[in-house]
Coordinates of C-alpha atoms and ligand atoms in Angstrom, one line a residue:
X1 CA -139.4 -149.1 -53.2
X2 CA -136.6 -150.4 -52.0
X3 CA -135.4 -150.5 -48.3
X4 CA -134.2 -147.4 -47.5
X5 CA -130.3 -147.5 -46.0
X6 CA -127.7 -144.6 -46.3
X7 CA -126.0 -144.2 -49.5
X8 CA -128.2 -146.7 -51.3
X9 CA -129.8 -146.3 -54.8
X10 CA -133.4 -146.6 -53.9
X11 CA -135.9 -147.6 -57.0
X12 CA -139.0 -145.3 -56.9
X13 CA -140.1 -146.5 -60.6
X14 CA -142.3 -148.9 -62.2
X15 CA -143.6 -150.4 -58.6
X16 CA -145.5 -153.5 -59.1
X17 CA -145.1 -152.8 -62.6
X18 CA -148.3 -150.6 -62.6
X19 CA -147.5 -147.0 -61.2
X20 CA -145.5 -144.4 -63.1
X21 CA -143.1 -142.2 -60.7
X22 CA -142.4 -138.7 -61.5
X23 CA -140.3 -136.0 -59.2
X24 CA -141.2 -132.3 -59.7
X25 CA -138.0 -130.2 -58.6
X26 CA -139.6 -126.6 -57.0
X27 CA -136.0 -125.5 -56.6
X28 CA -134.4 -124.4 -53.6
X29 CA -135.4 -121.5 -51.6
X30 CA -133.2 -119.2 -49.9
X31 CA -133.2 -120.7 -46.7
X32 CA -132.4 -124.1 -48.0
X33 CA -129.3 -122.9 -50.4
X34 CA -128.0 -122.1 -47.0
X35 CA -128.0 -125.7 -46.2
X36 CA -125.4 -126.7 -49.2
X37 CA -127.7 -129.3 -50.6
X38 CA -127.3 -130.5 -54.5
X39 CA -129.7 -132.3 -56.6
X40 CA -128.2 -133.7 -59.5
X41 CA -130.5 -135.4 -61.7
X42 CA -129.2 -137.7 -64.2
X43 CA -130.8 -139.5 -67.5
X44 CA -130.2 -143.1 -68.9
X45 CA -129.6 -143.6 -72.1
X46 CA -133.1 -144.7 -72.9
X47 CA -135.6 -142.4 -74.3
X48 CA -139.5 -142.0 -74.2
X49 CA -141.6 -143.4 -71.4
X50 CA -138.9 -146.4 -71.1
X51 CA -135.9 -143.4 -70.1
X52 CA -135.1 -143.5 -66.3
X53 CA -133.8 -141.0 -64.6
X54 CA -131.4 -141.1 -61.4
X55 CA -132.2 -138.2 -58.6
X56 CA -129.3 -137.4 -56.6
X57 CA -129.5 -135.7 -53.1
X58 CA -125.9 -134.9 -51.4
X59 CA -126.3 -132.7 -48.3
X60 CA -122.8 -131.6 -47.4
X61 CA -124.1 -130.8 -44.0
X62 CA -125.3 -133.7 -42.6
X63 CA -123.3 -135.6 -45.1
X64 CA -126.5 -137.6 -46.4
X65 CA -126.4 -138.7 -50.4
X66 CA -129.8 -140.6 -51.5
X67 CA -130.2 -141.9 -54.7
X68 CA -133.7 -142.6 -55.9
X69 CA -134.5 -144.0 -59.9
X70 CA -137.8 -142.6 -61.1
X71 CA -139.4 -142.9 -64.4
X72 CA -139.5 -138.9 -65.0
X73 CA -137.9 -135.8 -63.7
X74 CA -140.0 -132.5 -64.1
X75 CA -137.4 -129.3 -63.9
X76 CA -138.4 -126.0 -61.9
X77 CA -138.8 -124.3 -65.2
X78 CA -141.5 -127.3 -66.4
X79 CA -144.5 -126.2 -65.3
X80 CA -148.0 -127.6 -64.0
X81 CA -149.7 -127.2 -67.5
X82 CA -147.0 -129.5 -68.6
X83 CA -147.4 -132.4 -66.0
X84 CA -151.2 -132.0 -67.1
X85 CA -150.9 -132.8 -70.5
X86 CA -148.2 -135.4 -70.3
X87 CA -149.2 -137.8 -67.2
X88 CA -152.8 -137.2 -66.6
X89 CA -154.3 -135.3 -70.1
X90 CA -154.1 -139.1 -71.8
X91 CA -155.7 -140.9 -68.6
X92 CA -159.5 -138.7 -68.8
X93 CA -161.0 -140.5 -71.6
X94 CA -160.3 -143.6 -70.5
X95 CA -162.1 -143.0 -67.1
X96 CA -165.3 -142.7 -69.6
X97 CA -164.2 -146.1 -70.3
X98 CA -164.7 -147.5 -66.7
X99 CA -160.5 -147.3 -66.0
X100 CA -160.2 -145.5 -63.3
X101 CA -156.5 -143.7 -62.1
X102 CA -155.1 -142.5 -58.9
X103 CA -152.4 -139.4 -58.6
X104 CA -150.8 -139.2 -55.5
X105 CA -148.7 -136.0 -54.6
X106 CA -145.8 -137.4 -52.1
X107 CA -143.1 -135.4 -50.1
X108 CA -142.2 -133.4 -47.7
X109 CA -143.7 -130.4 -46.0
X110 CA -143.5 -127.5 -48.4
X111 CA -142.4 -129.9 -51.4
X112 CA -145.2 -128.7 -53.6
X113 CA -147.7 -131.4 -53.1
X114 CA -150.4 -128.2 -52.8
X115 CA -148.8 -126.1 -55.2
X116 CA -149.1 -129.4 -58.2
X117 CA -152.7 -130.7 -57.2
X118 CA -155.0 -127.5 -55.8
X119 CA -152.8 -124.8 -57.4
X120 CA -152.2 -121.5 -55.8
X121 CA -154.1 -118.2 -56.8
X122 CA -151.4 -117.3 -59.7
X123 CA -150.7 -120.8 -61.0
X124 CA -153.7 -123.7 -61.4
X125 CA -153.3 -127.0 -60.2
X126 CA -154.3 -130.5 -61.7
X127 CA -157.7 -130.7 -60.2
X128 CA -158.8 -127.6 -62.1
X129 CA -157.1 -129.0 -64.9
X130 CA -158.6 -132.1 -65.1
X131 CA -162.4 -130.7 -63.9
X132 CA -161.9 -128.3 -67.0
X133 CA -161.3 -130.9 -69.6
X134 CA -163.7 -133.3 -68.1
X135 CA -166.7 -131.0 -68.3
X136 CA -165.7 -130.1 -71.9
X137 CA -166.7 -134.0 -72.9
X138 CA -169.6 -134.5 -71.0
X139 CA -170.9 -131.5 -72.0
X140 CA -174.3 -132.3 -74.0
X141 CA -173.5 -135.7 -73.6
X142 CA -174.9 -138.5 -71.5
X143 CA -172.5 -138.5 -68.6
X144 CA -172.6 -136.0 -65.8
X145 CA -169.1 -135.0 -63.5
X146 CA -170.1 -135.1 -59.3
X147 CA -166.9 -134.8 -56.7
X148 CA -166.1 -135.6 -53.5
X149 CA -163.4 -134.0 -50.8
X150 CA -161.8 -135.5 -47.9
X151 CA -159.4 -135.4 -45.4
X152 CA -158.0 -138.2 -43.9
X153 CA -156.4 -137.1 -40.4
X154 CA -155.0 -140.3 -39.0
X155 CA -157.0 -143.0 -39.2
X156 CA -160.3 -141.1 -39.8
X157 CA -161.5 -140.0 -42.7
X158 CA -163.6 -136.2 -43.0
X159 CA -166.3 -135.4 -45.8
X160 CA -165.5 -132.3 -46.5
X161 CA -168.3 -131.6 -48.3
X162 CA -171.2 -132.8 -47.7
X163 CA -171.6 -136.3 -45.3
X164 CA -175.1 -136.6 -46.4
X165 CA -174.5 -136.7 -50.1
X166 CA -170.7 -137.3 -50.4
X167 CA -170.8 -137.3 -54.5
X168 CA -171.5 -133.4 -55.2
X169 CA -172.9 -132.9 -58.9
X170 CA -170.9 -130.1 -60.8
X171 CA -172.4 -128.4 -64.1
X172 CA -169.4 -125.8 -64.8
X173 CA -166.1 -124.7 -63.3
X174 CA -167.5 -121.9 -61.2
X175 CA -169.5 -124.3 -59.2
X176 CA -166.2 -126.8 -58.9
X177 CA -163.8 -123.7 -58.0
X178 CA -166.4 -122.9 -55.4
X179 CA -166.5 -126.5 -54.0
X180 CA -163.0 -127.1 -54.4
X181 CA -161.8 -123.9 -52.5
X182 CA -164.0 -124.6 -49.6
X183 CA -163.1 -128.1 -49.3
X184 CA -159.2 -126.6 -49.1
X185 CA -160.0 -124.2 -46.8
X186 CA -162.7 -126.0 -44.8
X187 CA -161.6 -126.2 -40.9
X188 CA -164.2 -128.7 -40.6
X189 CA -161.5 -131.1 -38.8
X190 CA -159.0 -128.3 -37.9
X191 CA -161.8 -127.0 -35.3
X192 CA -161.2 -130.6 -33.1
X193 CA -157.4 -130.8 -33.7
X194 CA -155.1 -129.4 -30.4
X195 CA -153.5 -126.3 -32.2
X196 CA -149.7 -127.2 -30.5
X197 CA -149.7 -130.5 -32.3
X198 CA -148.5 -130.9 -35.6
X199 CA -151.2 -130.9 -38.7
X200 CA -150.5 -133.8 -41.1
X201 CA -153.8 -134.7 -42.9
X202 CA -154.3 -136.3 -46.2
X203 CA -156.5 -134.4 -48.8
X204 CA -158.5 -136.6 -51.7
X205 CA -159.9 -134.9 -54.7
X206 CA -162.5 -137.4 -56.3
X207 CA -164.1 -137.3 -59.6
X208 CA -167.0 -139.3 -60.4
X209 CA -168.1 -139.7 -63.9
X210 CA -171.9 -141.2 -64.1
X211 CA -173.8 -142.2 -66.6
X212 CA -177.3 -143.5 -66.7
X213 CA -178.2 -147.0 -66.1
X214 CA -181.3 -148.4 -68.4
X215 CA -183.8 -147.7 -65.1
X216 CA -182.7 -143.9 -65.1
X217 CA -180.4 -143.8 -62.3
X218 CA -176.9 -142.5 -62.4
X219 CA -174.3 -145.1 -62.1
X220 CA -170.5 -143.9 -62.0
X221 CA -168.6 -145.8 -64.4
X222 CA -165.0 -144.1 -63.5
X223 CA -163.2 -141.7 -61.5
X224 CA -160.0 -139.9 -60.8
X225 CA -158.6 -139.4 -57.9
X226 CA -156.3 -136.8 -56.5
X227 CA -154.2 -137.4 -53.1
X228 CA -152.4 -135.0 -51.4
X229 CA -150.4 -137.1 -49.4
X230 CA -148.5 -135.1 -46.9
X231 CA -145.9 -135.5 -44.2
X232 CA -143.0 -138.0 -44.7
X233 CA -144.2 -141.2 -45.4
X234 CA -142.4 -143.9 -46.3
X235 CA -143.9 -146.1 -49.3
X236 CA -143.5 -148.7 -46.8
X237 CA -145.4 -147.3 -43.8
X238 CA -147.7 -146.0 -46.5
X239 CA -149.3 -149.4 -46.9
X240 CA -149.1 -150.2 -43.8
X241 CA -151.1 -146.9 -43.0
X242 CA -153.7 -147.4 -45.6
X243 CA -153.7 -150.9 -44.1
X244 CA -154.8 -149.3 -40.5
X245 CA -158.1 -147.0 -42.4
X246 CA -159.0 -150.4 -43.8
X247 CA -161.3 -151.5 -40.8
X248 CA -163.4 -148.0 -40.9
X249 CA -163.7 -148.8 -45.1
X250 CA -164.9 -152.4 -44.4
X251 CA -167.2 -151.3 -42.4
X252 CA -168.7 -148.2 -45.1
X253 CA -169.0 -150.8 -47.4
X254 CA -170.7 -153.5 -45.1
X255 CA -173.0 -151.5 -43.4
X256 CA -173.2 -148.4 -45.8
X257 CA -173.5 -146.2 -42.2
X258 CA -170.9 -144.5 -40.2
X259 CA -168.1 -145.6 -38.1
X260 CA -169.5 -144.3 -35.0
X261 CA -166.1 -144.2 -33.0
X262 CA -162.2 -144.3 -33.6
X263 CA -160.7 -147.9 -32.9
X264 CA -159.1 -146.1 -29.8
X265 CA -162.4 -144.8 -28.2
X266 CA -163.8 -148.2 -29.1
X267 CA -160.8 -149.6 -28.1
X268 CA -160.7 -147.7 -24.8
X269 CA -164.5 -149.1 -24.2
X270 CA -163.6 -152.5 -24.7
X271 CA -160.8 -152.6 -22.1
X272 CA -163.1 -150.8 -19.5
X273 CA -165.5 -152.9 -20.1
X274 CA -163.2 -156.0 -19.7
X275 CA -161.8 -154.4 -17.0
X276 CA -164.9 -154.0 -15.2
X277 CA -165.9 -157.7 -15.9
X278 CA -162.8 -158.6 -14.0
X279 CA -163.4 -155.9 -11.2
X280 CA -160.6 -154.1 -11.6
X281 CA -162.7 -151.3 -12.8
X282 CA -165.9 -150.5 -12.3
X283 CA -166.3 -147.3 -14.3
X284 CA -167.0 -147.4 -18.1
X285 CA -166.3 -144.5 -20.1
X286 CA -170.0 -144.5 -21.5
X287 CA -173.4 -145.6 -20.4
X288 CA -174.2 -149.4 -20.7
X289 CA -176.5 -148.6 -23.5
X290 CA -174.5 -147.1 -25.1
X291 CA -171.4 -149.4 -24.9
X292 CA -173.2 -152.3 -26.2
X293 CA -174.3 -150.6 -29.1
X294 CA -170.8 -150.0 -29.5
X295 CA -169.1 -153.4 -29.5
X296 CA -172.7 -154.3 -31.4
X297 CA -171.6 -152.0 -34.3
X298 CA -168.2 -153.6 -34.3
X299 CA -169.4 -156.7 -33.9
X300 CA -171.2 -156.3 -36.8
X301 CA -168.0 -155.2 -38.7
X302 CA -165.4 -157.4 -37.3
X303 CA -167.6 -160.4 -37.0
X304 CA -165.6 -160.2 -33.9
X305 CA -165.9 -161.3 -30.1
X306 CA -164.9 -158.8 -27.4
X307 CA -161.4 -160.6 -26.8
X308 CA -160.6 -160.8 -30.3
X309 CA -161.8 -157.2 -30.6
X310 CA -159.5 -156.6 -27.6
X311 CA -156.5 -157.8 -29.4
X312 CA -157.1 -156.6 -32.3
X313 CA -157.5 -153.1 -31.2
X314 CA -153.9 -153.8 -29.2
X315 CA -152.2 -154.4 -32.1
X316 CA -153.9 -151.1 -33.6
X317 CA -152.5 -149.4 -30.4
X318 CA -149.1 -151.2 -30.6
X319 CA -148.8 -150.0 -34.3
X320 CA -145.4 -147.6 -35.2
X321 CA -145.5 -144.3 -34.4
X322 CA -146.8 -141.8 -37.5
X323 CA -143.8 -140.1 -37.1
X324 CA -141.9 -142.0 -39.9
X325 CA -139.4 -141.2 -42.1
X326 CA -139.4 -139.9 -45.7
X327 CA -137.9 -141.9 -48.6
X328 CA -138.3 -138.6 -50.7
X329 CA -136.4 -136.0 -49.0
X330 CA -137.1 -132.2 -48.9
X331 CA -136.8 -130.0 -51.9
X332 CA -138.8 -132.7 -54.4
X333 CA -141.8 -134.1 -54.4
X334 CA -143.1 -136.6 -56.5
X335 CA -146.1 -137.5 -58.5
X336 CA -147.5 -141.1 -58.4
X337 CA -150.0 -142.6 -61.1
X338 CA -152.0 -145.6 -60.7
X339 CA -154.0 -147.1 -63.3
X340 CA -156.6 -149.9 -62.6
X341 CA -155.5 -152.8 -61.5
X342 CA -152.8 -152.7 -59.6
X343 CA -152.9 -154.1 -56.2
X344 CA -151.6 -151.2 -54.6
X345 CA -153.8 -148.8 -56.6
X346 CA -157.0 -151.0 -55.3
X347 CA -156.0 -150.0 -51.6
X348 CA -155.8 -146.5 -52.6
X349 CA -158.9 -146.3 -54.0
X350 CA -160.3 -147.9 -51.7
X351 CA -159.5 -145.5 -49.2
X352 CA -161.2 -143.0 -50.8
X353 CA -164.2 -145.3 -51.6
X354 CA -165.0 -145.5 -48.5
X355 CA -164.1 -142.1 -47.1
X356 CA -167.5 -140.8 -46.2
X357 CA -167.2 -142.6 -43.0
X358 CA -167.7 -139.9 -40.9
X359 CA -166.3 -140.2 -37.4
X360 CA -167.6 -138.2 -34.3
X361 CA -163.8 -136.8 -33.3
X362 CA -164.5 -135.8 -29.5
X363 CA -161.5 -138.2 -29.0
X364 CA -159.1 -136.6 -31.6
X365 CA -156.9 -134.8 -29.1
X366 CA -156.7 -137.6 -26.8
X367 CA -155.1 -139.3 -29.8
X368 CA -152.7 -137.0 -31.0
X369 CA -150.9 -137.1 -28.0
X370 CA -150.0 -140.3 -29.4
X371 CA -148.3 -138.6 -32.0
X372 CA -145.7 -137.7 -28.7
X373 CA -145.9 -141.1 -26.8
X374 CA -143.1 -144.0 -27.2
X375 CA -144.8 -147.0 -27.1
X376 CA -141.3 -148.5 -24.9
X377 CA -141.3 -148.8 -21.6
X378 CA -139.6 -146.0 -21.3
X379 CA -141.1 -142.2 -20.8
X380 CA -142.0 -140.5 -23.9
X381 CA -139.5 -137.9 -25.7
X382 CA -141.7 -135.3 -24.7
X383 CA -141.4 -135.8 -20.9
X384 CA -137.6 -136.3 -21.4
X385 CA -137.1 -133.0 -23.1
X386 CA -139.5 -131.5 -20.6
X387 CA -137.3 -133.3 -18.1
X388 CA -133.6 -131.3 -20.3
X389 CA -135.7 -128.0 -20.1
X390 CA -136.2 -128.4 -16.5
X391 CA -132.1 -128.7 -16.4
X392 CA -131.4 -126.2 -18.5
X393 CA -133.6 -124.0 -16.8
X394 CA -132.4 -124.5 -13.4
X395 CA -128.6 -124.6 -15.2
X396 CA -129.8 -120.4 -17.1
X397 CA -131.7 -119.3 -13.9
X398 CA -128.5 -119.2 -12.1
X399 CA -127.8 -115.5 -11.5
X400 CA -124.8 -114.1 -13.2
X401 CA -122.6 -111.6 -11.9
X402 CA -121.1 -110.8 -15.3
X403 CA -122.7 -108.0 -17.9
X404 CA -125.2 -110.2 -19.2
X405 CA -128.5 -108.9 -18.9
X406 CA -130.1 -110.2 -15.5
X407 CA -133.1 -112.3 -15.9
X408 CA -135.8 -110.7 -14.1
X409 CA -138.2 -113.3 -14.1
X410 CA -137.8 -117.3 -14.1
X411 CA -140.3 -117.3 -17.1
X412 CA -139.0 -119.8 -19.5
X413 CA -139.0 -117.2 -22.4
X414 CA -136.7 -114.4 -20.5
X415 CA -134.2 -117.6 -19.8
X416 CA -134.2 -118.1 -23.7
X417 CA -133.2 -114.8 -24.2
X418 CA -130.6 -115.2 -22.2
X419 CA -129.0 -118.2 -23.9
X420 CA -129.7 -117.0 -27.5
X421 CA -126.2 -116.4 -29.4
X422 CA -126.2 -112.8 -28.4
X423 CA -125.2 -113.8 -24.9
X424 CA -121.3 -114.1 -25.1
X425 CA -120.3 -118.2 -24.5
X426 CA -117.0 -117.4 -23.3
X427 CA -116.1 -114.3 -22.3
X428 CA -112.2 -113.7 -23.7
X429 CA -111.3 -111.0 -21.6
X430 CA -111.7 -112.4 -18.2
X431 CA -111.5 -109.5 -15.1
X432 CA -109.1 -111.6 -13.0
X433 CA -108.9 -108.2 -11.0
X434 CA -112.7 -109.7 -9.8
X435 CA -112.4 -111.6 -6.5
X436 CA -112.0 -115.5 -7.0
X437 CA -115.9 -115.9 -6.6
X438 CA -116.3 -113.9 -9.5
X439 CA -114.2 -115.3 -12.0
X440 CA -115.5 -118.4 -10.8
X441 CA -119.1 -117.8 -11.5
X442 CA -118.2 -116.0 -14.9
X443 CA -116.4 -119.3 -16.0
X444 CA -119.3 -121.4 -15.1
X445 CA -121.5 -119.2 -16.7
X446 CA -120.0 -119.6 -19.6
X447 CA -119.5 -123.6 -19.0
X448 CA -123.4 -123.7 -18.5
X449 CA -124.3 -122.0 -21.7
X450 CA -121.1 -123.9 -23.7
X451 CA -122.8 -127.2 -22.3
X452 CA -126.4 -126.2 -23.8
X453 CA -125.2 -125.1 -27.3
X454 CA -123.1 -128.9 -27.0
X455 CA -125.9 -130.6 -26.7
X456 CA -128.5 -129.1 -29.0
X457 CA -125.2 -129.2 -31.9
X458 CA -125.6 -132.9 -30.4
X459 CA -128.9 -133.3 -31.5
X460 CA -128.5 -131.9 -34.8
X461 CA -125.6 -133.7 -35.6
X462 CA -125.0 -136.8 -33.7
X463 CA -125.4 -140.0 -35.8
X464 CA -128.9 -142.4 -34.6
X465 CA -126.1 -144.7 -33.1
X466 CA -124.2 -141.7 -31.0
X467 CA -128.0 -140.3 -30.2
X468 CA -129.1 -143.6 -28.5
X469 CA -126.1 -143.8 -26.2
X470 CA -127.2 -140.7 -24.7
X471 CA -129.7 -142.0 -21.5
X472 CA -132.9 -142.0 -22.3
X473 CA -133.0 -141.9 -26.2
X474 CA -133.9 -144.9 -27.5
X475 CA -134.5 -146.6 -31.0
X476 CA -137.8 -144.6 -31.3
X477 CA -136.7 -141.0 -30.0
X478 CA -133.6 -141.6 -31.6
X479 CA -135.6 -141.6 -35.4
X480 CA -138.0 -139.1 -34.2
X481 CA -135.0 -136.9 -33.8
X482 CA -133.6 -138.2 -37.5
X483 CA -136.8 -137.4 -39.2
X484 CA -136.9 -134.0 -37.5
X485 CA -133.5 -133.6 -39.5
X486 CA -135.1 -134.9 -42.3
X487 CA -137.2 -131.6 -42.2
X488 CA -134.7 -129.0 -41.4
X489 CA -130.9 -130.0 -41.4
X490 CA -130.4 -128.3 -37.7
X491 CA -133.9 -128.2 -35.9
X492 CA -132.1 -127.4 -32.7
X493 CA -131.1 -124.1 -33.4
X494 CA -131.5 -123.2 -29.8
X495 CA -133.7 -124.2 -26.6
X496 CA -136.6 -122.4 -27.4
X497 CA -136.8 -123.4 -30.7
X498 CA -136.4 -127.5 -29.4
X499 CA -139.1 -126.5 -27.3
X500 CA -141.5 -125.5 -29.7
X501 CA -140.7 -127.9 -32.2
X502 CA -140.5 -131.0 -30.0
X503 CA -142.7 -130.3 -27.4
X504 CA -145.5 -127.7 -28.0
X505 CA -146.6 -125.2 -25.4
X506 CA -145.8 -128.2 -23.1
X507 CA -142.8 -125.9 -21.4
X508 CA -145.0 -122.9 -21.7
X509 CA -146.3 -123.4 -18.3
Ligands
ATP1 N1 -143.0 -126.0 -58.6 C1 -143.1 -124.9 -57.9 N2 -142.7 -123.7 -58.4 C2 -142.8 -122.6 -57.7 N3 -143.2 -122.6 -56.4 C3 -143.5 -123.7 -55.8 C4 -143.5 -125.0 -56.5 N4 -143.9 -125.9 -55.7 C5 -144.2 -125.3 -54.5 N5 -144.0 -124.0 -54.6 C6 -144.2 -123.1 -53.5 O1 -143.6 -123.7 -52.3 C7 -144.5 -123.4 -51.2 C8 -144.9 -124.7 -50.6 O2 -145.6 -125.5 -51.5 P1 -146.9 -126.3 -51.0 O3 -147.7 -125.6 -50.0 O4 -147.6 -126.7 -52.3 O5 -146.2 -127.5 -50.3 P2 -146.9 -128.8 -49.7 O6 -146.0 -130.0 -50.2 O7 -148.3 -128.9 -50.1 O8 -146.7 -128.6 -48.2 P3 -147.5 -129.2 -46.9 O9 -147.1 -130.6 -46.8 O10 -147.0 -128.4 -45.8 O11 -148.9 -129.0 -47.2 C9 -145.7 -122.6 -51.7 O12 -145.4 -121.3 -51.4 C10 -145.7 -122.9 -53.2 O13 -146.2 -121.8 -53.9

């Protein structure tokens, strides 16, 4: 893909020559016709697999236009069956072959990544697809079908299944849809996750086919994979991202046991431990023993010495945020196929090669909050919207002697109440018969509230540049509050909803 800048024609197709793009238009919903944005999609001239077709996105409200070439379009009337028997239907035999493909589903939240791959209870997805036509020719036969489901939530990687025996054999479809619909709807990592932060995890869908080798023993010779890659990843900060689980896959495959911690727990052991060598700290976040069987096991992995380890887990910490921004905006989502052989599709597969690495995720909350933390010097967004809300509060809590309703309490939901849009801004006909206090306050009532609405429309609208020169927003805050656009054209709709979106239950207290 191309870099992505404004107005620019980005190339989604024919990446390293090996992966086949397809968009999948869901259509718009009411909500989003609201928002005045127009897909326009385009054919060339060519025909067959060689046409290209040119997806158009203009939204008149933020005044955005992407272009994006892909190899195929699929139309809201085009349905799953469809995709089945055109991208993936000719790629099942030749996993019994030994080739095996990747399908990524890529978009936005609510694009239809679930909706193409698992299916929904009225419409079937791929993987039941492809399970049903894949037990059909192995049936009698000598191969045998097993799966495998993960979730990838940051840079760990959940067996949903089963962790001791991470290939699952399937004999029919009942015993797939069984698997399969308790994989989707496994809380397995949900349980560990804070419920205020958002939820963007990665689902795989494996499908080993085995056959016997000449001692008896089944061997897989192919596999397809199904990724539900969720959130708005850019193809760039993809591979970089896949880059990041590469350490906890090396070390599957090297030591065919678990990762026993995240990089950042290790991480965080590492610098206690150098920090207690220096004697700036003599406190280690485990016991001795165990510490040194950690950096052992890493050791082990890394080939590594504890300041190498030390950097190399700063960089890890130093690494862009995973907010990041989509190159496929909302309303489409796309399909990606890899076959074998590409370099790219290697990575991906190996991903899910590895992905029974299963991580003790005690630490998982600690690390979210990353998800919330500029890396700058400066204070994350989170404080400094704590820090607006704080304002703003103070600014609402003011009591009004005009007709608005008075806030009994200083509970930050009554003051949202108060400055939804059914609180007059400006009141037109002022009472100038009031005494000079009174007209005063009512004016700076309605200055106050004026102010608020100016910024959040700020917010929503300002350009990255204009948002930056604002104290306190950065490069970093600055795209965070882009990408939140990305999502929804005004996320700022009012304080409480910045709030929630932005900062969690963080201004709850
Ligand atoms: N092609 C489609 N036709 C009809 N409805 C669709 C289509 N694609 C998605 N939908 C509907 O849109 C909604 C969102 O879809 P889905 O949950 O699959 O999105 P998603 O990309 O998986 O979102 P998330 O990233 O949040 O998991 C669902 O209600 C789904 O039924």
């Amino acid at each position: 893909m191309t870099p992505s800048s404004r107005n620019q024609m980005k190339s989604c197709s024919n990446l390293s020559g090996k992966v086949r793009v397809i968009a999948r238009i869901r259509g718009f919903r009411d909500h989003e016709l609201a928002s005045k944005s127009v897909i326009q999609v385009c054919k060339s001239s060519g025909s067959g697999p060689s046409e290209k077709v040119t997806l158009s996105f203009d939204d008149q409200t933020s005044s955005r236009k992407n272009e994006y070439e892909v190899d195929h379009c699929y139309h809201q009337n085009e349905d799953t069956a469809l995709i089945f028997s055109m991208e993936i239907k000719p790629h099942i035999s030749k996993v019994f072959d030994g080739e095996s493909s990747t399908f990524i589903a890529f978009g936005a939240r609510g694009t239809g990544k679930t909706y193409t791959i698992q299916g929904s209870k009225e419409n079937v997805g791929l993987g039941m697809m492809v399970m049903d036509e894949i037990l059909k020719m192995v049936e009698g036969g000598k191969h045998a079908v097993a799966v495998s489901i993960y979730e990838v939530f940051q840079d760990h990687v959940y067996d949903i299944l089963d962790s001791k025996n991470p290939e699952v054999p399937v004999k029919s479809m009942l015993e797939f849809q069984n698997l399969y619909c308790m994989g989707s709807t496994s809380n397995k990592p949900k349980q560990k996750i804070a419920p205020e932060l958002p939820r963007r995890s990665h689902k795989a869908l494996m499908i080993h086919i085995l056959a016997c080798d000449k001692g008896g023993n089944p061997k897989c010779v192919g596999k397809m994979n199904f990724v539900d890659l969720a959130d708005t990843i850019h193809a760039v900060t993809l591979a970089s991202r896949l880059k990041s689980i590469k350490p906890s896959m090396t070390a599957k495959k090297q030591t065919n046991s678990s990762v026993p911690l995240s990089a950042n727990k290790a991480d965080s052991v590492v610098a206690a431990r150098s920090a207690a060598k220096k004697g700036t700290n003599s406190r280690l976040p485990m016991s001795g023993k165990k510490t040194n069987a950690v950096l052992k096991e890493r050791r082990n992995i890394f080939g590594d010495t504890d300041a190498e380890q030390a950097n190399g887990f700063k960089k890890q910490a130093n690494k862009p945020s995973n907010l990041v921004k989509s190159d496929i905006p909302n309303g489409d989502s796309a399909v990606v196929k890899e076959e074998k052989g590409s370099s790219d599709g290697a990575l991906y597969s190996d991903v899910i090669d590895v992905a029974s690495a299963i991580v003790p995720c005690d630490n998982i909350v600690k690390e979210d909050n990353n998800l919330l933390v500029n890396e700058g010097q400066s204070p994350p967004l989170s404080v400094r919207l704590k820090e607006l809300s704080m304002n703003l509060q103070s600014l609402c809590s003011t009591p009004l002697p005009t007709s608005t309703p008075q806030v009994a309490n200083t509970e930050i939901g009554n003051i949202i109440d108060a400055v939804e849009p059914k609180t007059p801004i400006v009141t037109h006909k002022m009472d100038f018969s009031n005494c000079p206090s009174g007209t005063f306050s009512k004016r700076s009532s309605g200055m106050k509230q004026s102010l608020v609405q100016d910024y959040l429309e700020f917010l929503n609208t300002a350009s990255k540049e204009d948002l930056k020169g604002i104290w306190g927003i950065g490069e970093k805050r600055a795209s965070y509050i882009c990408e939140l656009r990305e999502e929804s054209p005004q996320p700022f709709k009012n304080v409480k909803r910045m709030m929630k979106k932005v900062a969690g239950e963080l201004f709850s207290n």
